Short mmCIF file of C-alpha atoms in Angstrom, two decimals:
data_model
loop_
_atom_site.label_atom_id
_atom_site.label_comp_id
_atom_site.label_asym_id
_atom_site.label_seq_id
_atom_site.Cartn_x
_atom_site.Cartn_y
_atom_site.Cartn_z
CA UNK G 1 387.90 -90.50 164.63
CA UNK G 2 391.51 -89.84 163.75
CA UNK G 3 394.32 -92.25 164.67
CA UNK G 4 396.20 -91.77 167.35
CA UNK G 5 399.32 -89.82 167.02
CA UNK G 6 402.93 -91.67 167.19
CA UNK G 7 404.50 -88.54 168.20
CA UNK G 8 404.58 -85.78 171.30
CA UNK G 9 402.36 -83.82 170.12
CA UNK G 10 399.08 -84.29 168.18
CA UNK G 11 398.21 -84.64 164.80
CA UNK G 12 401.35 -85.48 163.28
CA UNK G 13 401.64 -88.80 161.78
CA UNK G 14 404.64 -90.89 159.65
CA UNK G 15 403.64 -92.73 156.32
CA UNK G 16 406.09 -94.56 154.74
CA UNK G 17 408.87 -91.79 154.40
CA UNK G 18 406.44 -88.87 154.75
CA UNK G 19 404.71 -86.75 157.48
CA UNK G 20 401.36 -85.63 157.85
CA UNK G 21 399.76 -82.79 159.65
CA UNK G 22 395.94 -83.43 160.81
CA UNK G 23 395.27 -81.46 163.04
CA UNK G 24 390.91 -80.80 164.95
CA UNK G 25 390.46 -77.66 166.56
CA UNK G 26 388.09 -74.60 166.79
CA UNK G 27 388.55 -71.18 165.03
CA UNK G 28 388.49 -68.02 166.83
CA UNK G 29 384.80 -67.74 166.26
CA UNK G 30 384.17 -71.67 167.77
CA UNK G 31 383.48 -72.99 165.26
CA UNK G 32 384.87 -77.21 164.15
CA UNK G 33 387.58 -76.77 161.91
CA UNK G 34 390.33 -79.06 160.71
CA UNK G 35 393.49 -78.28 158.76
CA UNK G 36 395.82 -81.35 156.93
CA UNK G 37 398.59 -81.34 155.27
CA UNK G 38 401.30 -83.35 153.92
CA UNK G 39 405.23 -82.35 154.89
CA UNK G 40 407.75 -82.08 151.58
CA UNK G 41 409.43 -85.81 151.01
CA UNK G 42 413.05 -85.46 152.54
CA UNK G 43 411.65 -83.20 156.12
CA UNK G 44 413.62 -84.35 158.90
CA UNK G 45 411.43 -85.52 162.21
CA UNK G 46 412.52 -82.55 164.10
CA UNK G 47 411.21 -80.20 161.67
CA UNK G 48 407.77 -82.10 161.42
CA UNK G 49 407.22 -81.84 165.03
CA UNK G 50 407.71 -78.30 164.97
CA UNK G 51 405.47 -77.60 162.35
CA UNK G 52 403.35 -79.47 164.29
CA UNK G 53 403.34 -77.52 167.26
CA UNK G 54 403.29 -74.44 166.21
CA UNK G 55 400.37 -74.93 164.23
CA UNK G 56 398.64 -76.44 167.27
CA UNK G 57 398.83 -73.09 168.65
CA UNK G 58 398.41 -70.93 165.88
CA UNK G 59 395.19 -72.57 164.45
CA UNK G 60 392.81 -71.87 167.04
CA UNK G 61 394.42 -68.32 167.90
CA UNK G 62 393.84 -67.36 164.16
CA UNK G 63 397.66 -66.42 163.75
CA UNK G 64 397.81 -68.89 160.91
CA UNK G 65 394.84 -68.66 158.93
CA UNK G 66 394.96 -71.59 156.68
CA UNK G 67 392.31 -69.90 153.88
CA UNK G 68 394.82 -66.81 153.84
CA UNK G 69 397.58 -69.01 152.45
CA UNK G 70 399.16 -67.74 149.45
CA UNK G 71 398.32 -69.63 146.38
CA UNK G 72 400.85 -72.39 145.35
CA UNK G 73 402.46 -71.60 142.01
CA UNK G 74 403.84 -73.63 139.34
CA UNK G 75 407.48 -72.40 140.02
CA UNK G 76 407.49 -73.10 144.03
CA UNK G 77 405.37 -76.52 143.06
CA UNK G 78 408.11 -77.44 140.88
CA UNK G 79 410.66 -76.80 143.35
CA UNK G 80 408.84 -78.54 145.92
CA UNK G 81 408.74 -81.74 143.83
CA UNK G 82 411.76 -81.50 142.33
CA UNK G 83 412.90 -81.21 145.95
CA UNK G 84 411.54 -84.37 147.00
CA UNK G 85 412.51 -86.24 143.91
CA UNK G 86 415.68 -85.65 144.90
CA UNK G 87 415.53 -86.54 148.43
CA UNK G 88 413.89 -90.37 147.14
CA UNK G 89 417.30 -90.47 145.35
CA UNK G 90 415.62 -92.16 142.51
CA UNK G 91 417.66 -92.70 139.20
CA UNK G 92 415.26 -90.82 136.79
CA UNK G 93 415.06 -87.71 138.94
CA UNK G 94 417.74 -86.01 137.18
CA UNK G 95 415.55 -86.36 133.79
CA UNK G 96 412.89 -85.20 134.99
CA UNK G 97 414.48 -82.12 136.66
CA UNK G 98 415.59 -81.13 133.28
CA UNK G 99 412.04 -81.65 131.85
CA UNK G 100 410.54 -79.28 134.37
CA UNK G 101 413.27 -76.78 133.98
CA UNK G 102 412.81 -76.74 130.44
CA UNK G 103 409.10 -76.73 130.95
CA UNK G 104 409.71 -73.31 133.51
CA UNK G 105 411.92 -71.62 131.17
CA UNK G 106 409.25 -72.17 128.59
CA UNK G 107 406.46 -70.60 130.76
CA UNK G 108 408.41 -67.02 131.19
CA UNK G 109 408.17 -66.33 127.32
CA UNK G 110 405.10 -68.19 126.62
CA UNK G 111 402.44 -66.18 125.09
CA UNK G 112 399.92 -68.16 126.49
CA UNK G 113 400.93 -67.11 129.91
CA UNK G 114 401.64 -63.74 129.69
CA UNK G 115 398.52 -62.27 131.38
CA UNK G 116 398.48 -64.98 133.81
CA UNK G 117 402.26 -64.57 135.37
CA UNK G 118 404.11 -66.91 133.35
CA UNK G 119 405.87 -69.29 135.98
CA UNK G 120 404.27 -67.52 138.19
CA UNK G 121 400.66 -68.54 137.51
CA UNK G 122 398.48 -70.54 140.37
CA UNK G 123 398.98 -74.60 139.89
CA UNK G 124 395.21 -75.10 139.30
CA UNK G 125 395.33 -72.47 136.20
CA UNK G 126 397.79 -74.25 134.48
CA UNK G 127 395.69 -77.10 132.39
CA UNK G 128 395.83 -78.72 129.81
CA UNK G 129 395.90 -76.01 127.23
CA UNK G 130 398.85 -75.07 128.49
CA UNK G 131 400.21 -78.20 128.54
CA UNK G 132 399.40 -78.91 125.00
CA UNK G 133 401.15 -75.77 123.88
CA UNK G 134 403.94 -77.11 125.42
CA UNK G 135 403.97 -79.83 123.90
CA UNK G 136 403.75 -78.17 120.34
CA UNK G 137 406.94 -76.09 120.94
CA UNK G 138 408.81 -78.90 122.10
CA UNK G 139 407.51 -80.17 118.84
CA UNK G 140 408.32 -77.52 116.69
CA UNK G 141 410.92 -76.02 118.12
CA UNK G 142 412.37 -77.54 120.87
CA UNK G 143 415.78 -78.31 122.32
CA UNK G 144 416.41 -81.58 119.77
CA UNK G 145 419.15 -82.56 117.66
CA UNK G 146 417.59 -80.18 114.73
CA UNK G 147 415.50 -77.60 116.53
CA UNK G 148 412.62 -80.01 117.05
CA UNK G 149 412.27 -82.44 119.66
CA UNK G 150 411.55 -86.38 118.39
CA UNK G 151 407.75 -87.42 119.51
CA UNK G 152 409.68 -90.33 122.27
CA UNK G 153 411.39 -87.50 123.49
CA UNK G 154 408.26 -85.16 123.77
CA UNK G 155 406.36 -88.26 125.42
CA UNK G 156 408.93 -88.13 128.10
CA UNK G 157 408.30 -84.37 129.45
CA UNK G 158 404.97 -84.48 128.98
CA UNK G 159 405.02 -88.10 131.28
CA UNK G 160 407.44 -85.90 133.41
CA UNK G 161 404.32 -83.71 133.61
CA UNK G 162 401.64 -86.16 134.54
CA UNK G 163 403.87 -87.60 137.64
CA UNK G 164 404.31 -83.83 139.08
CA UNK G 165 400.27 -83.39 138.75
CA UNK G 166 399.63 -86.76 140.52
CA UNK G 167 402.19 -86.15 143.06
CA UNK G 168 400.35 -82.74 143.41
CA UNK G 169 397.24 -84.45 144.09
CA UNK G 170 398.41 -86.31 146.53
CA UNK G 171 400.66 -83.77 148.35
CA UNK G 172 397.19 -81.63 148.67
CA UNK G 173 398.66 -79.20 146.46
CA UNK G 174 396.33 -79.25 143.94
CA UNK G 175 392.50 -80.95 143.42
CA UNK G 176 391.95 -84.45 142.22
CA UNK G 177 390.00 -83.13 139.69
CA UNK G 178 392.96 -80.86 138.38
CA UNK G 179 395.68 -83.49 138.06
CA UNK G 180 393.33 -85.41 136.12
CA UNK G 181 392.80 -83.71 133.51
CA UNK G 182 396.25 -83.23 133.30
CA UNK G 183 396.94 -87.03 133.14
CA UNK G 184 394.10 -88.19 131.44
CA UNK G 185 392.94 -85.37 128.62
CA UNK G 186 397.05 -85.03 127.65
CA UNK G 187 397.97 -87.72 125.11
CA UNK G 188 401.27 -89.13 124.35
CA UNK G 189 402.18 -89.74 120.34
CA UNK G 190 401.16 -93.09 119.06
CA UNK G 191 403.22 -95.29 118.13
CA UNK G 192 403.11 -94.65 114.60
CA UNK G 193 404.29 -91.32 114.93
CA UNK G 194 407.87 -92.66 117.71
CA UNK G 195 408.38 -95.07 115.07
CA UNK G 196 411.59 -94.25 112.56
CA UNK G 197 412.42 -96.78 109.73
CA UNK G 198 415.42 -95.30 108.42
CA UNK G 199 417.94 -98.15 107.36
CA UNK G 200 419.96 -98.81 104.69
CA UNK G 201 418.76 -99.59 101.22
CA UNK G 202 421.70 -102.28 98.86
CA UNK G 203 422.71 -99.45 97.26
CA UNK G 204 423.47 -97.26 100.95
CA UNK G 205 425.16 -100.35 102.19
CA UNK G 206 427.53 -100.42 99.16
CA UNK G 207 428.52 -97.22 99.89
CA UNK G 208 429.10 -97.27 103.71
CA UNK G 209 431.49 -100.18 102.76
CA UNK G 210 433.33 -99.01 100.00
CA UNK G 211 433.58 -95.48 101.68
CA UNK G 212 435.11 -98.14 104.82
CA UNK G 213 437.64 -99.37 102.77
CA UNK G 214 439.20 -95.90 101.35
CA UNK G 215 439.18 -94.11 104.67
CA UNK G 216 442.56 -92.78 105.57
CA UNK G 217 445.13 -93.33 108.25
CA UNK G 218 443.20 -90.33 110.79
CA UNK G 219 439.55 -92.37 110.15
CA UNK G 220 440.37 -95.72 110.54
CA UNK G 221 440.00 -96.64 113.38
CA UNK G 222 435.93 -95.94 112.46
CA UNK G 223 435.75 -99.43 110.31
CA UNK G 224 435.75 -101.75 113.14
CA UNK G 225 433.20 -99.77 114.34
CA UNK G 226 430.59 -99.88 111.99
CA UNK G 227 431.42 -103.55 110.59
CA UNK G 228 430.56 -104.52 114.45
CA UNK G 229 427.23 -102.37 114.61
CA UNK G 230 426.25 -103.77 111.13
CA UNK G 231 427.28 -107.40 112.38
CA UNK G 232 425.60 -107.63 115.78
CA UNK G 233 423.17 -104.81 115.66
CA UNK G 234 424.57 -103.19 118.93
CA UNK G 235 423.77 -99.93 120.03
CA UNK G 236 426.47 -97.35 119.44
CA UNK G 237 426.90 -97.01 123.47
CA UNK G 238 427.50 -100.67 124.11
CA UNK G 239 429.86 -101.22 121.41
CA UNK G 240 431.67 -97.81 122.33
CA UNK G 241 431.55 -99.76 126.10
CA UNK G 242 432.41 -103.19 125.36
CA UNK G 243 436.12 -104.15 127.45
CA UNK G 244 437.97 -107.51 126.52
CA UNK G 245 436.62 -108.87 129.51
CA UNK G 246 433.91 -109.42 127.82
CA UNK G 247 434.65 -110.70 124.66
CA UNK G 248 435.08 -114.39 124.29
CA UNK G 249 437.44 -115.13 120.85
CA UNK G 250 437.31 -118.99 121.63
CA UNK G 251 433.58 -118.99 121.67
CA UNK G 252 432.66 -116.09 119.04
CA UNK G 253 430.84 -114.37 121.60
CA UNK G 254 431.14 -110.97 123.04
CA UNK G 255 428.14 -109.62 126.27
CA UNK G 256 427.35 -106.73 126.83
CA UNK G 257 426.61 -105.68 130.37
CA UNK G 258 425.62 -102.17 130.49
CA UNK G 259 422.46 -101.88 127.94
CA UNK G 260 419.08 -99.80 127.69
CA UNK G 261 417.45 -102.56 129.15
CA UNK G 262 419.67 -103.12 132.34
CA UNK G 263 420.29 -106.64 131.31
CA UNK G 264 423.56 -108.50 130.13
CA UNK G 265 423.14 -109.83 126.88
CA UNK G 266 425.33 -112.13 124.68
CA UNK G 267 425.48 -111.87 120.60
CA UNK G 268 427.51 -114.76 118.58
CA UNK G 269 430.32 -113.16 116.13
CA UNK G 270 430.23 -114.05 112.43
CA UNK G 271 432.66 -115.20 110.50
CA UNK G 272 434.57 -111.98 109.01
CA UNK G 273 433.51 -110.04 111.72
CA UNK G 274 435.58 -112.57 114.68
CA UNK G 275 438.68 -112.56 112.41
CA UNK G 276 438.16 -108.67 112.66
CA UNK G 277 438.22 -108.95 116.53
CA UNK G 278 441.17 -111.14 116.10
CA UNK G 279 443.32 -109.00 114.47
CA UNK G 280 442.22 -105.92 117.50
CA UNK G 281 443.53 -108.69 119.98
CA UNK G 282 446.71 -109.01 118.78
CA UNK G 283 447.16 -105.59 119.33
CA UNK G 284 446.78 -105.98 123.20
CA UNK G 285 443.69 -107.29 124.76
CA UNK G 286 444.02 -106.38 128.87
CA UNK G 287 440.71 -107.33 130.33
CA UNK G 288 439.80 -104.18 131.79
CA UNK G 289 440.92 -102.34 128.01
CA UNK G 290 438.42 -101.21 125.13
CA UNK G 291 438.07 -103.45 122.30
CA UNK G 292 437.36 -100.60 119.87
CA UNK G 293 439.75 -97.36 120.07
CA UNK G 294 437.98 -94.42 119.95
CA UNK G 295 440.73 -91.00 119.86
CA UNK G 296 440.24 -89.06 122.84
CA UNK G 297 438.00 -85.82 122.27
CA UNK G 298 438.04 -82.90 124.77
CA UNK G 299 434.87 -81.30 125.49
CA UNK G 300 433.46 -78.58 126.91
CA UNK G 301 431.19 -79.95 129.08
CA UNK G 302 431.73 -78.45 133.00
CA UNK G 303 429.61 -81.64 134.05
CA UNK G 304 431.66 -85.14 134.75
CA UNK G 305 430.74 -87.62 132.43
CA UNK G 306 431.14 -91.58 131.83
CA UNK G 307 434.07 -92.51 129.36
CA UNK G 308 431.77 -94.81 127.65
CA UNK G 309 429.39 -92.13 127.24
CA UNK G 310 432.00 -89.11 125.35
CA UNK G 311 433.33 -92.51 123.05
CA UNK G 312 430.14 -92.96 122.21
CA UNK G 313 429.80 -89.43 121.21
CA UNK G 314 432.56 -89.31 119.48
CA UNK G 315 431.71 -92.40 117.71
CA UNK G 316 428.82 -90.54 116.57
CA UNK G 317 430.01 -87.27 115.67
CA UNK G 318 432.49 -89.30 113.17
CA UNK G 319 429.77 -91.55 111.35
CA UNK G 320 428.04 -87.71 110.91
CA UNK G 321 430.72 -86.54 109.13
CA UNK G 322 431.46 -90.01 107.23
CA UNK G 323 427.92 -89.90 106.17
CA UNK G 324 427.53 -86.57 105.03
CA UNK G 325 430.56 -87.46 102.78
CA UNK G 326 429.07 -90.40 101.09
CA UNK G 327 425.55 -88.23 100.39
CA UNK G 328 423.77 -90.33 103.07
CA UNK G 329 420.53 -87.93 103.98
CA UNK G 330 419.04 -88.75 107.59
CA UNK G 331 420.84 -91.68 108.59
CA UNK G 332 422.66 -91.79 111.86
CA UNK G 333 424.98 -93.81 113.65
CA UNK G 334 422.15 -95.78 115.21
CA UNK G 335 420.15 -96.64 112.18
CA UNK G 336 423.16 -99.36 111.11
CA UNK G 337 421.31 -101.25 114.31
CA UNK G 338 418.19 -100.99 111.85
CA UNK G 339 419.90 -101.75 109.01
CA UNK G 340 421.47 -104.94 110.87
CA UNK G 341 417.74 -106.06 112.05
CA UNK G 342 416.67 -105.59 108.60
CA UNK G 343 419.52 -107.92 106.73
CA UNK G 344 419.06 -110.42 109.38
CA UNK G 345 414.93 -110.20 108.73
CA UNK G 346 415.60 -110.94 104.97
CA UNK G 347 418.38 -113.20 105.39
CA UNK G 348 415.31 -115.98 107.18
CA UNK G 349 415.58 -115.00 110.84
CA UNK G 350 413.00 -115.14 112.62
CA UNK G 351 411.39 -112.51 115.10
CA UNK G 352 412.08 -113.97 118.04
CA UNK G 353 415.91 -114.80 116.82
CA UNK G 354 416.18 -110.83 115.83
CA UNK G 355 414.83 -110.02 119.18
CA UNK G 356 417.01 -112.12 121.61
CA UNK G 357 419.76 -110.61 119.07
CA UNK G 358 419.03 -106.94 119.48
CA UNK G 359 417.93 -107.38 123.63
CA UNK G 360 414.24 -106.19 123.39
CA UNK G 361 411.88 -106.91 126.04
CA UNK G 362 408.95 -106.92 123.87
CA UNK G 363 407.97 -108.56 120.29
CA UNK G 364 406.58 -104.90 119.54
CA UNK G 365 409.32 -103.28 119.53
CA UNK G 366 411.22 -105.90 117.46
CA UNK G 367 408.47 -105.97 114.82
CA UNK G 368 409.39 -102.03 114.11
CA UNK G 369 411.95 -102.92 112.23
CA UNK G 370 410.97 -106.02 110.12
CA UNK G 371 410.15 -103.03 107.13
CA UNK G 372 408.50 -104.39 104.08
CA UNK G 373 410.48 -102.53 100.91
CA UNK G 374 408.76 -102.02 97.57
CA UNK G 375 411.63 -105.08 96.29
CA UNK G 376 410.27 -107.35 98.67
CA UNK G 377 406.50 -106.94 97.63
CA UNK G 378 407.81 -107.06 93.79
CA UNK G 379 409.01 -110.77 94.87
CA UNK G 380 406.18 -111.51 96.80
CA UNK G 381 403.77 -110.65 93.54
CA UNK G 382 406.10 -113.14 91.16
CA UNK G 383 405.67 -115.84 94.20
CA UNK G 384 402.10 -115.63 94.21
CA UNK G 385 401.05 -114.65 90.50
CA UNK G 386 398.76 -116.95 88.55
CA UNK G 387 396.53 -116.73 85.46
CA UNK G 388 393.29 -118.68 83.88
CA UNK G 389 394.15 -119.95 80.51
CA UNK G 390 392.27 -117.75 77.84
CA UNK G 391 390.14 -120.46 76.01
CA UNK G 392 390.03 -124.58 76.44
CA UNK G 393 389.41 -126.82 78.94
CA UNK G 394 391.93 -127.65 81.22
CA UNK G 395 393.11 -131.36 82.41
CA UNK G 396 393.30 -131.13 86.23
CA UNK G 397 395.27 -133.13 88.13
CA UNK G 398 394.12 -136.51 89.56
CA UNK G 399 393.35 -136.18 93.71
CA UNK G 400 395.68 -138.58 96.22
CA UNK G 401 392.96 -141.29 95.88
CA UNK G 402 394.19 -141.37 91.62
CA UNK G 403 390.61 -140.37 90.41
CA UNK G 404 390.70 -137.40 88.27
CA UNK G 405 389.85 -134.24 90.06
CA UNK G 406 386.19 -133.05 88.06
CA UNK G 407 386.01 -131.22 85.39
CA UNK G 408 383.76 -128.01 86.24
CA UNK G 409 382.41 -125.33 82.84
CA UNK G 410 382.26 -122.34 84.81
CA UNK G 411 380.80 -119.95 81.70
CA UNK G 412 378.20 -122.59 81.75
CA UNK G 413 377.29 -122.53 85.21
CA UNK G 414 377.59 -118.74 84.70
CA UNK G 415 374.34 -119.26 82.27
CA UNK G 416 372.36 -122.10 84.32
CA UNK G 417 369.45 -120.15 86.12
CA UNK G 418 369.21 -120.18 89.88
CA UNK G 419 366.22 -122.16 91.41
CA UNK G 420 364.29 -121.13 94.74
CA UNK G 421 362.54 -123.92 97.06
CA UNK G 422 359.30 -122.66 97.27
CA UNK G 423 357.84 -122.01 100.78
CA UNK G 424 355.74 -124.70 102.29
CA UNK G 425 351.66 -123.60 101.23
CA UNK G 426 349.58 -123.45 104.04
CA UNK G 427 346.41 -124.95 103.11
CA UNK G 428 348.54 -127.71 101.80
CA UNK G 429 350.09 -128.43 104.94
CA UNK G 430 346.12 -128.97 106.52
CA UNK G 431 345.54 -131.10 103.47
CA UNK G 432 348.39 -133.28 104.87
CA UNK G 433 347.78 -133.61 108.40
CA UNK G 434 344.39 -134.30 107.72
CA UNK G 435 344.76 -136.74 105.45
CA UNK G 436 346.73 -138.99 108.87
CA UNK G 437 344.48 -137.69 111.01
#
C-alpha cells in the first residue's frame, strides 16, 4: 500500500529535494495499472502538483499513454542531468558539464554511432562499447595539452560518465541493469599508468640554475619563482597565490591557504631561499600584495577568471619557454615539485616529513615520487657487496661471550653423505611390546 500523499492531490510525494509521481489507476480497458516517476532535481512545487494532476486525469482516459512515450536519448538525458546538477549548485558540476559536452560533441562524428543517431541514440543503446571508444579518443586524440588527454584526466570523464548512468538509474531513466554495466564493466587506468616521474636529473638541475642566473632584465622576475618551487615543493598555483599575509619572515614560514586539498598548510623556508624572500620584502610587502610578481598577460579568454589562476598561467607559459631554451624535453613547470620531493628523499627525509611538506592526504601518493635512479642502486650495490676469499681458512671473529665463533669446512660438508633415519620396522615394533607385555 502506498504512503499517503503530503500534497492536494494524490500520488505526489517530496524526498529530500525531489518529487515523485506514483500514481494507481485503471487503463481504458480496466485493467490495474500504475505509472511512477521521478520530477527533474530543481522542479518547483507548483509545477510538481501540476504534473500531478494532470496525469491523474490523463492516465485512466488514455490521453497520456505512458508505453507511447518517446524514448529518452542521450542528448535530452544529458540535459536533464546536467540540469539538475546545476540546480544542487554543487562545486564539481561545472567539470562535469564540460565532460558531457565533450562526450556529446564526440557522439555526432563518432563512427561508432553513425547508424544509431549519434547523440541522438536511445540511453539504453549506448554501453559500454561506446563508452570505451570514448575513452580511446580521449586517449589518442583528445582535447589535452598535446592532442592526447593524460590517463587522470581520462579517469575523470569517464567517472563523469558513471555518476550520469547511476543518476539515470535512479531517475527511472534507464534500467539498473544498464547503468551497471556502465559503472562496473568501464575501468579507470591504474595507477601505474596516472603515475609521471619526470624530475630533474644533477645534470638538469645544473642547468635550470645556471640558465637562472643569466636570464635578462625582461625574465627575471622568473628566478624567485622557481628557487621557491624547488625549495618548498609548492604547486605552481599556490606559489603564483601566496600574499604577504601569509608569509612569516620572523619565523621562516610561509601557508598556503588555497591548495588542491582545501587545507592550509605551512612549509619552513631554508636558508638561501628566506634571504631570497627578504630581499622581495624590502621591495614592499602590503599584506593583501603578491610575494612573487608575475607581469600582467592579457588573454583572450571571454570567461572571468581568478588572478591567481592567469599568474599561474603565465608562470607556466614562461618556464615552457625557459625550458625549451636550456634543451629540457618533457619537463614542466610542475615537475620542479617532483624534483623538490626527490632532493629532499635523497637528502634523508623521511616519507612522512616529504608528505606533511608537499600537503598529501595519503602516503600513496607521496611514495610516487620517492624514484629509485640507476645512481642510487649503483650505491646501494657498493653498500651491500661482499666476496668469499678464494682459498684458506678464514679466522672468524670471537662471539660477545669471547669464545671464538666455529670454524665450519663447507667443501667438506659439501662431500659428507646425507644419512636417512630409517622407518620404524613393524614386526620389530611387536617384538618390543611383547617383550613388556
Amino acid at each position: 500500500m502506498p504512503k499517503q500523499s503530503a500534497f492536494s492531490v494524490a500520488g505526489l510525494y517530496r524526498e529530500g529535494n525531489r518529487f515523485r509521481i506514483d500514481i494507481r489507476y485503471r487503463d481504458p480497458s480496466g485493467m490495474p495499472a500504475r505509472y511512477r516517476q521521478w520530477l527533474p532535481r530543481g522542479t518547483e512545487e507548483r509545477a510538481a502538483v501540476a504534473r500531478a494532476m494532470y496525469l491523474q486525469g490523463a492516465l485512466p482516459s488514455g490521453e497520456f499513454n505512458p508505453n507511447a512515450v518517446e524514448p529518452l536519448t542521450l542528448r535530452k538525458a544529458v540535459d536533464e542531468y546536467l540540469a539538475s546538477q546545476e540546480a544542487e549548485g554543487l562545486a564539481i558540476r561545472k567539470a562535469r558539464a564540460g565532460h558531457l559536452r565533450s562526450l556529446l560533441a564526440w557522439a555526432e562524428t563518432a563512427p561508432v554511432l553513425a547508424k544509431m543517431g549519434r547523440a541522438g541514440v536511445h540511453l539504453e543503446k549506448f554501453t559500454t562499447l561506446h563508452v570505451e571508444a570514448y575513452r580511446r579518443h580521449l586517449r589518442t586524440s583528445g582535447e589535452g595539452r598535446d592532442g592526447a588527454c593524460a590517463p587522470s584526466t581520462v579517469n575523470r570523464h569517464v567517472a563523469t560518465i558513471k555518476h550520469f548512468a547511476r543518476w539515470a538509474s535512479r531517475m527511472d531513466h534507464a534500467s539498473r541493469e544498464w547503468a551497471a554495466r556502465i559503472r562496473e564493466d568501464v575501468e579507470l587506468y591504474s595507477e601505474a599508468d596516472r603515475v609521471r616521474t619526470r624530475h630533474a636529473t644533477a645534470a638538469e638541475l645544473g642547468r635550470v640554475l645556471d640558465g637562472l642566473a643569466n636570464l635578462d632584465k625582461r625574465s627575471e622576475w622568473l628566478r624567485p619563482i622557481v628557487e621557491f618551487a624547488l625549495g618548498t615543493g609548492a604547486r605552481i598555483g599556490e606559489i603564483a597565490g601566496l600574499t604577504w599575509r601569509h608569509v612569516n619572515i620572523e619565523r621562516g614560514e610561509a601557508t598556503f591557504v588555497r591548495t588542491k586539498t582545501k587545507r592550509n598548510r605551512t612549509v619552513k623556508l631554508g636558508g638561501p631561499l628566506l634571504e631570497s624572500i627578504v630581499d622581495l620584502a624590502s621591495r614592499g610587502s602590503e599584506p593583501d600584495a603578491f610575494v612573487f610578481h608575475v607581469p600582467e598577460r592579457v588573454t583572450s579568454t571571454k570567461r572571468p577568471r581568478a588572478a591567481r589562476d592567469k599568474r599561474r598561467d603565465t608562470v607556466s607559459r614562461a618556464w615552457a619557454r625557459f625550458a625549451g631554451a636550456l634543451g629540457l624535453e618533457d619537463f614542466h613547470a610542475h615537475d620542479l615539485r617532483h624534483t623538490a620531493a626527490t632532493r629532499a628523499l635523497r637528502a634523508g627525509a623521511g616519507l612522512a616529513h616529504i608528505q606533511k611538506q608537499l600537503g598529501h592526504t595519503s602516503i600513496r601518493t607521496t611514495q610516487r615520487y620517492a624514484h629509485v635512479e640507476v645512481e642510487d642502486l649503483a650505491m646501494i650495490a657498493d653498500a651491500i657487496a661482499v666476496r668469499a676469499p678464494s682459498a684458506g681458512r678464514v679466522e672468524l671473529p670471537a662471539d660477545p661471550g669471547g669464545q671464538p665463533m666455529p670454524q665450519h669446512n663447507f667443501r667438506a660438508a659439501a662431500r659428507t653423505p646425507k644419512t636417512y633415519r630409517r622407518r620404524p620396522d613393524s614386526n620389530r615394533c611387536m617384538k618390543v611390546l611383547q617383550t613388556f607385555a
